Coordinates of C-alpha atoms in Angstrom, one line a residue:
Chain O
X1 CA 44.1 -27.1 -19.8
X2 CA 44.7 -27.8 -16.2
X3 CA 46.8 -24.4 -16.0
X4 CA 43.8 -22.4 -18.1
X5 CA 41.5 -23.4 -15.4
X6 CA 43.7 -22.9 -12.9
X7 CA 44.1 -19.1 -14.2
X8 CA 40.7 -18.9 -14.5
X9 CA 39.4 -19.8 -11.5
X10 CA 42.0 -17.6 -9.5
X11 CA 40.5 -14.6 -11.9
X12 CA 37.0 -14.9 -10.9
X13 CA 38.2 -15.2 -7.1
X14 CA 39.9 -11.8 -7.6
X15 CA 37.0 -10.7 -10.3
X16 CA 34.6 -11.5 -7.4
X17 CA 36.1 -9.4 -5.1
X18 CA 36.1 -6.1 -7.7
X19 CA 32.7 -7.2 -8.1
X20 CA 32.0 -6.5 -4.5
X21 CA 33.3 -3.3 -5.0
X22 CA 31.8 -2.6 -8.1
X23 CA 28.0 -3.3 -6.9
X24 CA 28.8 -0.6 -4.2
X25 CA 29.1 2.0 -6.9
X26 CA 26.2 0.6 -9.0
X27 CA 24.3 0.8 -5.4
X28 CA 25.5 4.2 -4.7
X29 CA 24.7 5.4 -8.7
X30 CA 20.9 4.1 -7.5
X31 CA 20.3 6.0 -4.3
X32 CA 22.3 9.3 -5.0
X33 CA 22.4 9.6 -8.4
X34 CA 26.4 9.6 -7.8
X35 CA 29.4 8.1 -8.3
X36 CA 31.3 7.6 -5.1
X37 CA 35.0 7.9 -5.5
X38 CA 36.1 7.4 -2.2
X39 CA 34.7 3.7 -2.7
X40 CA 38.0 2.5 -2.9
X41 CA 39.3 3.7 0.1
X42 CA 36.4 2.4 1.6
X43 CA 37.5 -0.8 0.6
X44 CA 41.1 0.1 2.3
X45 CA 39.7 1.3 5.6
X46 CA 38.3 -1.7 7.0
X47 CA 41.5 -3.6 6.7
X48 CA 43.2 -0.9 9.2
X49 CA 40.0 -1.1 11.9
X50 CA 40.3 -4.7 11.5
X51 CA 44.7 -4.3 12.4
X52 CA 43.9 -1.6 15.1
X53 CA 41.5 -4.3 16.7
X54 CA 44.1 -7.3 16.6
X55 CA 47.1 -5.1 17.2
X56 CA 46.1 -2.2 19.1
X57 CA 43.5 -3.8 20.9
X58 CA 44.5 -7.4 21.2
X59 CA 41.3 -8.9 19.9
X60 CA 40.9 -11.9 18.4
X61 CA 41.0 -12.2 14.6
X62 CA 37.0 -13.5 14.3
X63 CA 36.0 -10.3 17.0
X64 CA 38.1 -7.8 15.4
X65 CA 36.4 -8.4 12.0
X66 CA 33.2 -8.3 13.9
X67 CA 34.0 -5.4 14.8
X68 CA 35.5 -3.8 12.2
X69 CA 32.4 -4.4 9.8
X70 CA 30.1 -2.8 12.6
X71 CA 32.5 0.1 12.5
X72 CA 32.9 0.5 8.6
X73 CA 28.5 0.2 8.2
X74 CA 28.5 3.2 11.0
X75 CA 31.6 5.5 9.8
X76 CA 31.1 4.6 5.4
X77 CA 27.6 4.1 5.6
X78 CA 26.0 5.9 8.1
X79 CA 28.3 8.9 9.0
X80 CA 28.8 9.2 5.2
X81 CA 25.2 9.4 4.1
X82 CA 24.1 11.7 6.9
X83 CA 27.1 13.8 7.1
X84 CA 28.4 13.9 3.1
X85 CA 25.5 13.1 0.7
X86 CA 22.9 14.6 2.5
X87 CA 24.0 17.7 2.7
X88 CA 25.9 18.3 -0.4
X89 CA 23.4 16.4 -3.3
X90 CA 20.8 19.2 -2.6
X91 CA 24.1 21.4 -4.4
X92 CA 24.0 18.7 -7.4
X93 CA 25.9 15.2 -8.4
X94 CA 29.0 17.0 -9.3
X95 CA 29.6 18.7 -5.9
X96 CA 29.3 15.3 -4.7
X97 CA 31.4 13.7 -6.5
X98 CA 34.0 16.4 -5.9
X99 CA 33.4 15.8 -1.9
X100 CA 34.0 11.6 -2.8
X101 CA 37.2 12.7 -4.4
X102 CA 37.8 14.8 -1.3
X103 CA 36.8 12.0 0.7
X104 CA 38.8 9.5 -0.7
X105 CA 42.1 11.7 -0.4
X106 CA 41.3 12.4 3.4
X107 CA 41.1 8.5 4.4
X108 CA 44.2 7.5 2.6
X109 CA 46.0 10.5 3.9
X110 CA 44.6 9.8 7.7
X111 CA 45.6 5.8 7.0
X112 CA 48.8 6.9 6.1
X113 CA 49.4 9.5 8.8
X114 CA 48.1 6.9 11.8
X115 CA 49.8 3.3 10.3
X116 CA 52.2 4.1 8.0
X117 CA 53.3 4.0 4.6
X118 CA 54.3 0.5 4.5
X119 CA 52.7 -2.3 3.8
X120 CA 51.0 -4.6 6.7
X121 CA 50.7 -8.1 7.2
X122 CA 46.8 -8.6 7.0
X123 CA 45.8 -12.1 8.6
X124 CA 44.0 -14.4 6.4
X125 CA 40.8 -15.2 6.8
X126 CA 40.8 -18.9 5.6
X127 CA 43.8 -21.7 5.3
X128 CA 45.7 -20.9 2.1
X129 CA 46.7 -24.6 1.4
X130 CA 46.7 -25.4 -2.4
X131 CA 43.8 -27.9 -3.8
X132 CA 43.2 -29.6 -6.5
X133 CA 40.7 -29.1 -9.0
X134 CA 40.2 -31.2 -12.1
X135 CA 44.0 -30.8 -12.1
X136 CA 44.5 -27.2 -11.6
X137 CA 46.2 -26.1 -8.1
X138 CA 44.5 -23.2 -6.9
X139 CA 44.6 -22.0 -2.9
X140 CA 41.6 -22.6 -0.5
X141 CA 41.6 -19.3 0.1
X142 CA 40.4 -18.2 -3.5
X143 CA 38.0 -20.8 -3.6
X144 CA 36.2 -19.2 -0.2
X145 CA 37.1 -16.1 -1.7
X146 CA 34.7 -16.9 -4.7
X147 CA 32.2 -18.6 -2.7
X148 CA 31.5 -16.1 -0.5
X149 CA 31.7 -13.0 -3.1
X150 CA 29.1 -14.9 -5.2
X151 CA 27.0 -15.9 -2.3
X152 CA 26.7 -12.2 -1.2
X153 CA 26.0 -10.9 -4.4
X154 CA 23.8 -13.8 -4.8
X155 CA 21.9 -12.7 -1.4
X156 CA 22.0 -9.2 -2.3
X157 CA 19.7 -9.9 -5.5
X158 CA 17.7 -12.4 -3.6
X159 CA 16.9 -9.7 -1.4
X160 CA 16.1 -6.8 -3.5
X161 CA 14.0 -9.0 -5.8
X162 CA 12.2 -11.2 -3.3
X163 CA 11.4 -9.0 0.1
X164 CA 9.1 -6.3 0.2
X165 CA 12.1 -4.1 2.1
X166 CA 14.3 -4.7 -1.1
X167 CA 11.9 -4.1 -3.7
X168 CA 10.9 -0.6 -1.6
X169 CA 14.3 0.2 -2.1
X170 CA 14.1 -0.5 -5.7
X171 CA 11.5 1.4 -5.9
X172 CA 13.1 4.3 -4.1
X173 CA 15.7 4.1 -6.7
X174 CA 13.8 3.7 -10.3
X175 CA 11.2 6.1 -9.2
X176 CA 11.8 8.1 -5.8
X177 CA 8.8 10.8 -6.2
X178 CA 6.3 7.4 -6.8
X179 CA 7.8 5.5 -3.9
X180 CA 7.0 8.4 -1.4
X181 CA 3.2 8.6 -3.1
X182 CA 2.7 5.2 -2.1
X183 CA 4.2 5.2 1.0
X184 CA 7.5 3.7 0.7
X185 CA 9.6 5.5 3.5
X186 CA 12.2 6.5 0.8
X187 CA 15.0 8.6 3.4
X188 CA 15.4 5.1 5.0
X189 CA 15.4 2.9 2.0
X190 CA 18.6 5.5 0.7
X191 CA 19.8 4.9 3.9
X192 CA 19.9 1.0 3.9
X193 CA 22.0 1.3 0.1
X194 CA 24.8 2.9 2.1
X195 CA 24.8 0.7 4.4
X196 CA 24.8 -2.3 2.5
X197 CA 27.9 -0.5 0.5
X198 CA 29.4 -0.2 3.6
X199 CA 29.2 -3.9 4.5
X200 CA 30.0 -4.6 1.1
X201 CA 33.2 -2.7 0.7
X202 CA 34.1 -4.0 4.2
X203 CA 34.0 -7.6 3.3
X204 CA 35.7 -6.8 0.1
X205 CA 38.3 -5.7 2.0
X206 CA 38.5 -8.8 4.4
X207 CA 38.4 -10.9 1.5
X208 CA 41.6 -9.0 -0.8
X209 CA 44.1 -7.3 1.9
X210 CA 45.4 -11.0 3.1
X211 CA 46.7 -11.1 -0.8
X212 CA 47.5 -7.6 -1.4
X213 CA 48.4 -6.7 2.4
X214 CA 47.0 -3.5 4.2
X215 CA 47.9 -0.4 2.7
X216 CA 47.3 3.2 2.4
X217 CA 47.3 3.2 -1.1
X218 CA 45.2 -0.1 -1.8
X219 CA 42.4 1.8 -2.5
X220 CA 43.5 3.8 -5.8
X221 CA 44.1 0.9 -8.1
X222 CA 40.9 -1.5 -6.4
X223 CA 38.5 1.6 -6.8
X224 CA 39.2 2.3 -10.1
X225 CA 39.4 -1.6 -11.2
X226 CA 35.9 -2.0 -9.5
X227 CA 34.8 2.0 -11.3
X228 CA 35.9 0.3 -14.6
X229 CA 33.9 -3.3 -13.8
X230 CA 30.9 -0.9 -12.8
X231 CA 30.7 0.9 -16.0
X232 CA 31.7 -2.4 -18.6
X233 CA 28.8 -4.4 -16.8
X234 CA 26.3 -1.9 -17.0
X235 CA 26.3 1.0 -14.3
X236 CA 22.5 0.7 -13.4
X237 CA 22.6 -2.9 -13.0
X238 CA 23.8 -5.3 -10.1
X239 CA 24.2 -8.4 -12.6
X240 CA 26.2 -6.0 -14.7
X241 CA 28.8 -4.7 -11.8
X242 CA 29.0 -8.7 -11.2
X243 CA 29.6 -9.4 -14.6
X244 CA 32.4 -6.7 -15.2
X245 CA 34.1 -7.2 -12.1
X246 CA 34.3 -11.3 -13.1
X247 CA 35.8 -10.3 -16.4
X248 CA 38.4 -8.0 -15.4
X249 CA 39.3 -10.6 -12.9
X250 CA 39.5 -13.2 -15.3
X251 CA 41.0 -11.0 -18.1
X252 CA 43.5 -9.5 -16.0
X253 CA 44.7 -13.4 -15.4
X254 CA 44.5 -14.4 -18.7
X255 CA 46.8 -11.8 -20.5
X256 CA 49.2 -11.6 -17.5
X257 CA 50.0 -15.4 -18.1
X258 CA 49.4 -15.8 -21.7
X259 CA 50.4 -12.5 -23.1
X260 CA 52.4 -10.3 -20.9
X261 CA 52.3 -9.1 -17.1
X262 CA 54.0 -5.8 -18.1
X263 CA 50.7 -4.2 -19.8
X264 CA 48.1 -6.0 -17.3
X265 CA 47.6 -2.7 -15.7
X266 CA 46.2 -1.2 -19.2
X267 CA 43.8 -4.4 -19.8
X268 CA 41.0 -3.0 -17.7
X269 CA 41.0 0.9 -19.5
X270 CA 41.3 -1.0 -23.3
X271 CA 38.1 -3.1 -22.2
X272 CA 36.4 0.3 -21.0
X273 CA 37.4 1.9 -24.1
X274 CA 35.7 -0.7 -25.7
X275 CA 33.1 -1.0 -24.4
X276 CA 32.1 2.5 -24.6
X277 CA 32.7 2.4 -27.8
X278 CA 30.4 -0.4 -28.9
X279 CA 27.8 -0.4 -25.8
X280 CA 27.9 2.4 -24.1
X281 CA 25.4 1.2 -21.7
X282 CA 27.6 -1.8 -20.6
X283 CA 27.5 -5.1 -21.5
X284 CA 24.1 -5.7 -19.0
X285 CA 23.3 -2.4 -18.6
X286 CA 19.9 -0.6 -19.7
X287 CA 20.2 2.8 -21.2
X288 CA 17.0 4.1 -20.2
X289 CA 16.8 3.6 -16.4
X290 CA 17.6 3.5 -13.1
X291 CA 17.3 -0.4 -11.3
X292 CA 19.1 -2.1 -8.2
Chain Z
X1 CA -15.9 14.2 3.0
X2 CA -13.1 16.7 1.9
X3 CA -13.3 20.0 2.8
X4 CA -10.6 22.7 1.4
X5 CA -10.5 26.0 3.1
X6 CA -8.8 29.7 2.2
X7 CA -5.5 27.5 1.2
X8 CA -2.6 29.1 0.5
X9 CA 1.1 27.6 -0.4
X10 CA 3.6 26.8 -2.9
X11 CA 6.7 25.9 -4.4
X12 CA 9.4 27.2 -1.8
X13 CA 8.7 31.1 -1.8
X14 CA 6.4 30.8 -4.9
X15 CA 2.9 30.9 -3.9
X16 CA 0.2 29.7 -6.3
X17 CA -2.4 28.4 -4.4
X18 CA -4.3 32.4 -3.4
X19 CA -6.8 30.8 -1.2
X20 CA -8.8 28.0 -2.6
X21 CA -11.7 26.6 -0.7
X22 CA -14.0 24.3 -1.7
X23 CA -15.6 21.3 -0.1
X24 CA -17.1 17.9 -2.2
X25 CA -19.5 15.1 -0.8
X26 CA -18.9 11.7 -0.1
X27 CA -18.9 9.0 -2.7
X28 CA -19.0 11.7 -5.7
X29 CA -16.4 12.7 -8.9
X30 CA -15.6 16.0 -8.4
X31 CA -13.1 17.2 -11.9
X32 CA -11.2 20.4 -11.2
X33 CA -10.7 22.3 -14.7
X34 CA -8.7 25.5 -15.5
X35 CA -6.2 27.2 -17.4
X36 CA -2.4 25.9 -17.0
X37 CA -1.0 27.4 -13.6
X38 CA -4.4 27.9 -12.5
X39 CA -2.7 25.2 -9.3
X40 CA -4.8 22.7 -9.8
X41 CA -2.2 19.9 -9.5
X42 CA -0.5 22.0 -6.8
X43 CA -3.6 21.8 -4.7
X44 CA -3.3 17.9 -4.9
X45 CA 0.1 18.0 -3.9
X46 CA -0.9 20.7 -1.2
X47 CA -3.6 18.0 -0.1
X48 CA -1.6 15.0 -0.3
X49 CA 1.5 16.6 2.3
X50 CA 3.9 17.0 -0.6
X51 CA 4.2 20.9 -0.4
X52 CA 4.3 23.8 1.9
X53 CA 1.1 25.3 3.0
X54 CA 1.2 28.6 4.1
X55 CA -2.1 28.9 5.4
X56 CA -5.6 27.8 5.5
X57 CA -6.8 24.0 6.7
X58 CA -7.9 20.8 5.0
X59 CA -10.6 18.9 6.9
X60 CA -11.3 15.0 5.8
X61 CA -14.4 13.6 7.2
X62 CA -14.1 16.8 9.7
X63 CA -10.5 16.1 10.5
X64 CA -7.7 18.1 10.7
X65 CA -5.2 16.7 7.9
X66 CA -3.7 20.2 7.0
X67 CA 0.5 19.9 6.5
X68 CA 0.2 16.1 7.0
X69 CA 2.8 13.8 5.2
X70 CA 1.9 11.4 2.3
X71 CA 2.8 8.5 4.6
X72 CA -0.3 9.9 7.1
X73 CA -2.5 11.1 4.3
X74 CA -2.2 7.4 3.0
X75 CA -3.2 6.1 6.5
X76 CA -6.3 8.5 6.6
X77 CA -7.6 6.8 3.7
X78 CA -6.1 9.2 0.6
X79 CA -4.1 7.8 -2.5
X80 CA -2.8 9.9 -4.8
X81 CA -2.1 9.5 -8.7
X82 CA 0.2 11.8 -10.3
X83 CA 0.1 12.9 -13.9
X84 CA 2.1 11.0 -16.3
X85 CA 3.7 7.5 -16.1
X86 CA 3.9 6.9 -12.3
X87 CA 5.5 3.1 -12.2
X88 CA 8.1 1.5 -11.2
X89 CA 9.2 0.6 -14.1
X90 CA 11.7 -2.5 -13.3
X91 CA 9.2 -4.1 -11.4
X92 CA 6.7 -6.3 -12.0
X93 CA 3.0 -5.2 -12.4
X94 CA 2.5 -7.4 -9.4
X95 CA 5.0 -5.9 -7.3
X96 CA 3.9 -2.7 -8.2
X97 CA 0.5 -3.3 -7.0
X98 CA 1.9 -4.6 -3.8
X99 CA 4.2 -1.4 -3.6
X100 CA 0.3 0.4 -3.4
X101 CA -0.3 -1.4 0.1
X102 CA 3.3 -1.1 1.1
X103 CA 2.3 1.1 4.3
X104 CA 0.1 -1.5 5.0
X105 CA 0.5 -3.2 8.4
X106 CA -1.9 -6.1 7.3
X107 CA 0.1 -7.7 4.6
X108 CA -1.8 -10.6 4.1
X109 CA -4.9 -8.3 3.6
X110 CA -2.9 -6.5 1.2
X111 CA -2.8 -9.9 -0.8
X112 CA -6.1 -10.2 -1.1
X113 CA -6.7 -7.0 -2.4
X114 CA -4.6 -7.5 -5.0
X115 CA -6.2 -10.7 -6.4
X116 CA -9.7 -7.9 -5.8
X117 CA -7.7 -5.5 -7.4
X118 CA -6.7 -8.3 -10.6
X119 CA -10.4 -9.0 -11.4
X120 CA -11.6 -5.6 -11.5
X121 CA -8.6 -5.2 -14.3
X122 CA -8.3 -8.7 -16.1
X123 CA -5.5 -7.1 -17.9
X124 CA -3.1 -6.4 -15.0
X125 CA -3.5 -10.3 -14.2
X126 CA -2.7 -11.2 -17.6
X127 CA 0.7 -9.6 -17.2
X128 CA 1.1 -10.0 -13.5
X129 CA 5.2 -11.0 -14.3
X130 CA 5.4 -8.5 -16.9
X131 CA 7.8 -5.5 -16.3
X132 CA 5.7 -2.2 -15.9
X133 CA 8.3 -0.9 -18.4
X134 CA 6.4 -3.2 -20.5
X135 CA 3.0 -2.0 -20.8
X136 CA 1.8 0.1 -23.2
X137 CA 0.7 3.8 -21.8
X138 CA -2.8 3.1 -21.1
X139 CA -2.3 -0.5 -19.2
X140 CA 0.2 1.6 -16.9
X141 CA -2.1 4.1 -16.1
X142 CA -4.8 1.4 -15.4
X143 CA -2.0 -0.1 -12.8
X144 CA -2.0 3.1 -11.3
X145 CA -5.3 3.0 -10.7
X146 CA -5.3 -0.3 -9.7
X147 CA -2.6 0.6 -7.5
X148 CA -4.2 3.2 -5.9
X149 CA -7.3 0.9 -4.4
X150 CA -4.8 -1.5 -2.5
X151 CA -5.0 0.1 0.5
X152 CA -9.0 0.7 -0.1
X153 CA -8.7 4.0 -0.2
X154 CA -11.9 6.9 0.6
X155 CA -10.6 9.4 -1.3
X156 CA -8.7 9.3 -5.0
X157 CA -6.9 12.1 -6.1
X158 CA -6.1 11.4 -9.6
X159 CA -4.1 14.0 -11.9
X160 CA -5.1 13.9 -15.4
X161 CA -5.6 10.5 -16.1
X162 CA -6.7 10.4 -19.8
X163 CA -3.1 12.1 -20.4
X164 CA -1.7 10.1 -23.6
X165 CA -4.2 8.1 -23.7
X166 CA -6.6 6.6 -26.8
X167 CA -10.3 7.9 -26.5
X168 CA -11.5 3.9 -26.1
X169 CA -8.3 3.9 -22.9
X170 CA -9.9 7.1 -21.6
X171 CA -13.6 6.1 -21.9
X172 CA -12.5 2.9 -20.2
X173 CA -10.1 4.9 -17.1
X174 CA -13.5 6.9 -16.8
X175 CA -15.9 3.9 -16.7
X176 CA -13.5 2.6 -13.6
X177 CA -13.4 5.9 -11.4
X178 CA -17.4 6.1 -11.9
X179 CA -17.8 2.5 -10.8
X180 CA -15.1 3.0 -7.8
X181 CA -17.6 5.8 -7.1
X182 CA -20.6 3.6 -7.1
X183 CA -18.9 1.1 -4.3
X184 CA -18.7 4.7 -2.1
X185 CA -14.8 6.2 -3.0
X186 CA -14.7 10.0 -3.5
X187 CA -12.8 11.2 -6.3
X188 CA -10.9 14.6 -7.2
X189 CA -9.7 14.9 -10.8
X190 CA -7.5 17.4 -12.2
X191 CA -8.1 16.6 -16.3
X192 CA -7.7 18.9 -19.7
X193 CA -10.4 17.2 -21.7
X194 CA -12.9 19.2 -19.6
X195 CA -16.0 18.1 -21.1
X196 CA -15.4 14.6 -21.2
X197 CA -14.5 15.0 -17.7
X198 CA -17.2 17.2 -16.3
X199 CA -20.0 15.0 -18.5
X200 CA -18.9 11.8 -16.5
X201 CA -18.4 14.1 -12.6
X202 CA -21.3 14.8 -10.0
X203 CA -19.6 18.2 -9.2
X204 CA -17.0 20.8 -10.7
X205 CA -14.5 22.9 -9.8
X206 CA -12.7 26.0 -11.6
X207 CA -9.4 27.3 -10.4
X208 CA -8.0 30.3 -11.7
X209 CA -4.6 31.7 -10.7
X210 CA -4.7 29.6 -7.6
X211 CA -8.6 30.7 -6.3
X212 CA -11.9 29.3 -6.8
X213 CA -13.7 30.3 -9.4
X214 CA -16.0 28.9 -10.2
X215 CA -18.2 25.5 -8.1
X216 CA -21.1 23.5 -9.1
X217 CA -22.8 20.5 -10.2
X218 CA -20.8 19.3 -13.0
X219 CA -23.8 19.4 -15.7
X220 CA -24.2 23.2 -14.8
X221 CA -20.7 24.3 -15.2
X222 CA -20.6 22.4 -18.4
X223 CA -23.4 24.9 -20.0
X224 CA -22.2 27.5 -18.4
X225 CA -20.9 29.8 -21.2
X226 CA -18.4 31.2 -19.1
X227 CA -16.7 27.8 -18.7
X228 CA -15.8 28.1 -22.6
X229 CA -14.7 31.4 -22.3
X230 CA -12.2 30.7 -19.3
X231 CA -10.7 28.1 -21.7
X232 CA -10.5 30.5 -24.3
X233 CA -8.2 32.5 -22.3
X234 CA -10.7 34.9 -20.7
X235 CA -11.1 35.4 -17.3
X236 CA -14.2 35.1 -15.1
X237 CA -15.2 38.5 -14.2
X238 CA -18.3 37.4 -11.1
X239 CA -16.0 35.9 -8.6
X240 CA -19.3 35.5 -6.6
X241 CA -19.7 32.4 -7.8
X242 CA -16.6 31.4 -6.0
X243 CA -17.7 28.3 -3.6
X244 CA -21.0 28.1 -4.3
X245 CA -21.9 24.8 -4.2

């Protein structure tokens, strides 16, 4: 029992992190009408700003995060709204998505070129001591990890359900054309999504590379784990990314210690598969609209 | 209170508006009827900033509004209801009447308005936590209405509102506009059941391929044969009557 929980909690530490990642592509989805495929390497970036500010620099750890999150809202959110979306949706979703894909391969490439192919020691964020929990020994580390995943997502959903800035921006995304007729500035509220993806894909990333460790690459497998989590929750629905990313998490765990490690990597394309096949809309998702 | 004048504009390098002008009182119903492309939505998007205007000016209470954006036109007093189902459908009917006074700056005004807004339309209070998804075609159109006075507005432009609607729905849409125009509001409806429309509007107006054809009190253009006959497909042939109001 002690080891089940054990298992279990450590998934829906890691599940929470993909669910960070996945409520950037559900956020995305909302305000473009796209599916970004660079998110994973927007996950990866923020990792090397945060090593160029600690090793490069000489900042400390808490500054160079700081830092590093500023950077990632301005070059993944900003930079990327003004300079890729904007003027390529005009051309359609698929051009877009082509220029994510584009995207994506130019940020690993440029990690690669500037900091190497190896892997980097990432400094955790928060002691990695074991604890005990009802029996099962799981790190502090995961536990914060959790915490603070839920807690944003948490936030996140507070916010667009509870101010009037959040529900413009729902607005914006449900029903674009009404939101301008009423006076909702709808260029900014866009704007704010990528920006909150940024932040999000940035904290993602100071949450995971202290266990996976900084690398080019990182991005492949956590953006198409979080793409997966996206579409099994429910594409158009923030609950949904929440809820897919937790499972795969969880999932993943499960079968890797019960069943075997060797096909672990498979676990999150069967569960698309079937969920396609039997909800096609996601397990939270809503077939016949748009919603933040 | 709004006056239209030799407007022209369009969709990108498609013009349809050829010069309308026309001009309608304060606290009145003014319906605008033609044929399909005649521009008569077009001219309410031309109004409300939400396409290109070539030429020609749009004076509201004798100022100059022409190629303003929605977010002025809603300052200066203007709402604006689209045709078809214009919520947001995920939120609440509550939110979405608080989305109406989202521009604003007075928030706690905006408040009250909505609990004004709520008695005028028991229904919307009934299902103030109620998705707008939720509502059946005619309540969502009544939140757009309602939706439309948060801001307390001087001029309505409403785009066929009776649009899927039961005759009791429309009668009752219909009822509201002429009571909003009893408290002072201007309104200018585009609608397809012309004479329902014209029989409950102080003034009409008849577009034909993007030009005034036709503008009068409402009771005259209604037994005016030629009315009929433009709905019949045929075309006005005395453009003289053009502006005459």
């Amino acid at each position: 029992m002690s080891q089940f929980l054990q298992v279990l909690l450590s998934g829906l530490a890691t599940g929470s992190i993909y669910a960070l990642v996945a409520v950037g592509f559900t956020l995305v989805w909302q305000a473009a009408q796209t599916v970004n495929f660079a998110q994973g390497e927007f996950v990866m970036v923020p990792a090397f700003f945060v090593l160029v500010g600690t090793h490069v620099v000489g900042l400390p750890l808490w500054l160079a995060l700081a830092l590093a999150l500023v950077v990632s809202v301005v070059l993944i959110g900003a930079l990327f709204k003004k300079l890729v979306v904007e003027p390529i949706l005009p051309s359609g979703g698929i051009s877009l998505i082509i220029a994510t894909m584009a995207l994506g391969i130019l940020l690993k490439e440029s990690a690669k070129e500037f900091y190497g192919a190896e892997a980097q020691p990432f400094p955790a964020m928060f002691p990695t001591d074991p604890i005990n929990i009802f029996g099962a020994v799981v790190s502090m580390q995961d536990i914060l990890n959790l915490i603070i995943s839920l807690g944003v997502v948490v936030l996140l959903t507070l916010f667009l359900n509870r101010t009037r800035t959040g529900r413009s921006m729902q607005a914006a995304a449900q029903n674009p054309a009404v939101a301008e007729i009423l006076g909702v500035n709808v260029k900014r509220m866009v704007m704010y999504t990528f920006l909150i993806n940024a932040a999000l894909a940035a904290l993602a990333s100071f949450l995971i590379t202290p266990v996976y460790l900084a690398k080019f690459s990182n991005g492949e497998t956590l953006g198409l784990i979080a793409f997966i989590a996206a579409i099994v929750g429910g594409f158009n629905q923030i609950r949904g990314a929440l809820v897919g990313g937790l499972l795969i998490g969880v999932l993943d765990n499960i079968t890797a210690t019960y069943i075997t490690a060797e096909y672990r990597a498979a676990l999150p394309l069967v569960l698309l598969i079937i969920v396609i096949l039997v909800r096609p809309q996601g397990i939270m998702g809503t077939s016949e609209g748009r919603t933040v | 209170m709004l006056e239209v004048k030799d407007l022209h504009g369009g969709y990108g390098k498609i013009t349809i508006l050829n010069g309308i002008s026309f001009s309608i009182p304060k606290a009145s119903i003014t319906t605008v009827i033609g044929p399909n492309g005649a521009g008569k939505s077009t001219v309410f998007k031309a109004i409300f900033g939400l396409l290109h205007i070539d030429s020609g000016q749009i004076l509201l209470e004798g100022r100059d509004v022409t190629r303003q954006t929605p977010r002025q036109m809603i300052a200066h007093g203007v709402t604006y209801v689209p045709q078809g189902r214009n919520v947001v459908p995920q939120l609440s009917v509550y939110h979405n009447l608080e989305l109406g006074g989202i521009a604003s700056p007075d928030q706690a005004k905006v408040r009250q308005r909505i609990e004004a807004v709520m008695d005028q339309f028991p229904m919307l209070r009934e299902f103030r936590n109620r998705k707008a998804i939720e509502l059946s075609g005619g309540q969502q159109k009544q939140l757009e209405v309602a939706r439309s006075l948060l801001l307390d507005p001087k001029l309505i432009l409403i785009d066929e509102p009776s649009i899927g609607l039961s005759p009791n729905l429309v009668q009752e849409v219909f009822a509201t506009l002429q009571r909003l125009r009893d408290q002072g509001v201007t309104i200018l409806m585009v609608e397809q059941n012309a004479k329902a429309a014209l029989a409950m509007s102080d003034y009409g107006l008849v577009l034909e391929l993007g030009q005034t054809r036709m503008h009068d009190q409402a009771a005259k253009l209604l037994a005016d044969p030629r009315v009929g006959q433009l709905f019949l497909g045929g075309h006005v042939e005395n453009a003289a009557l053009a502006g005459a109001d």
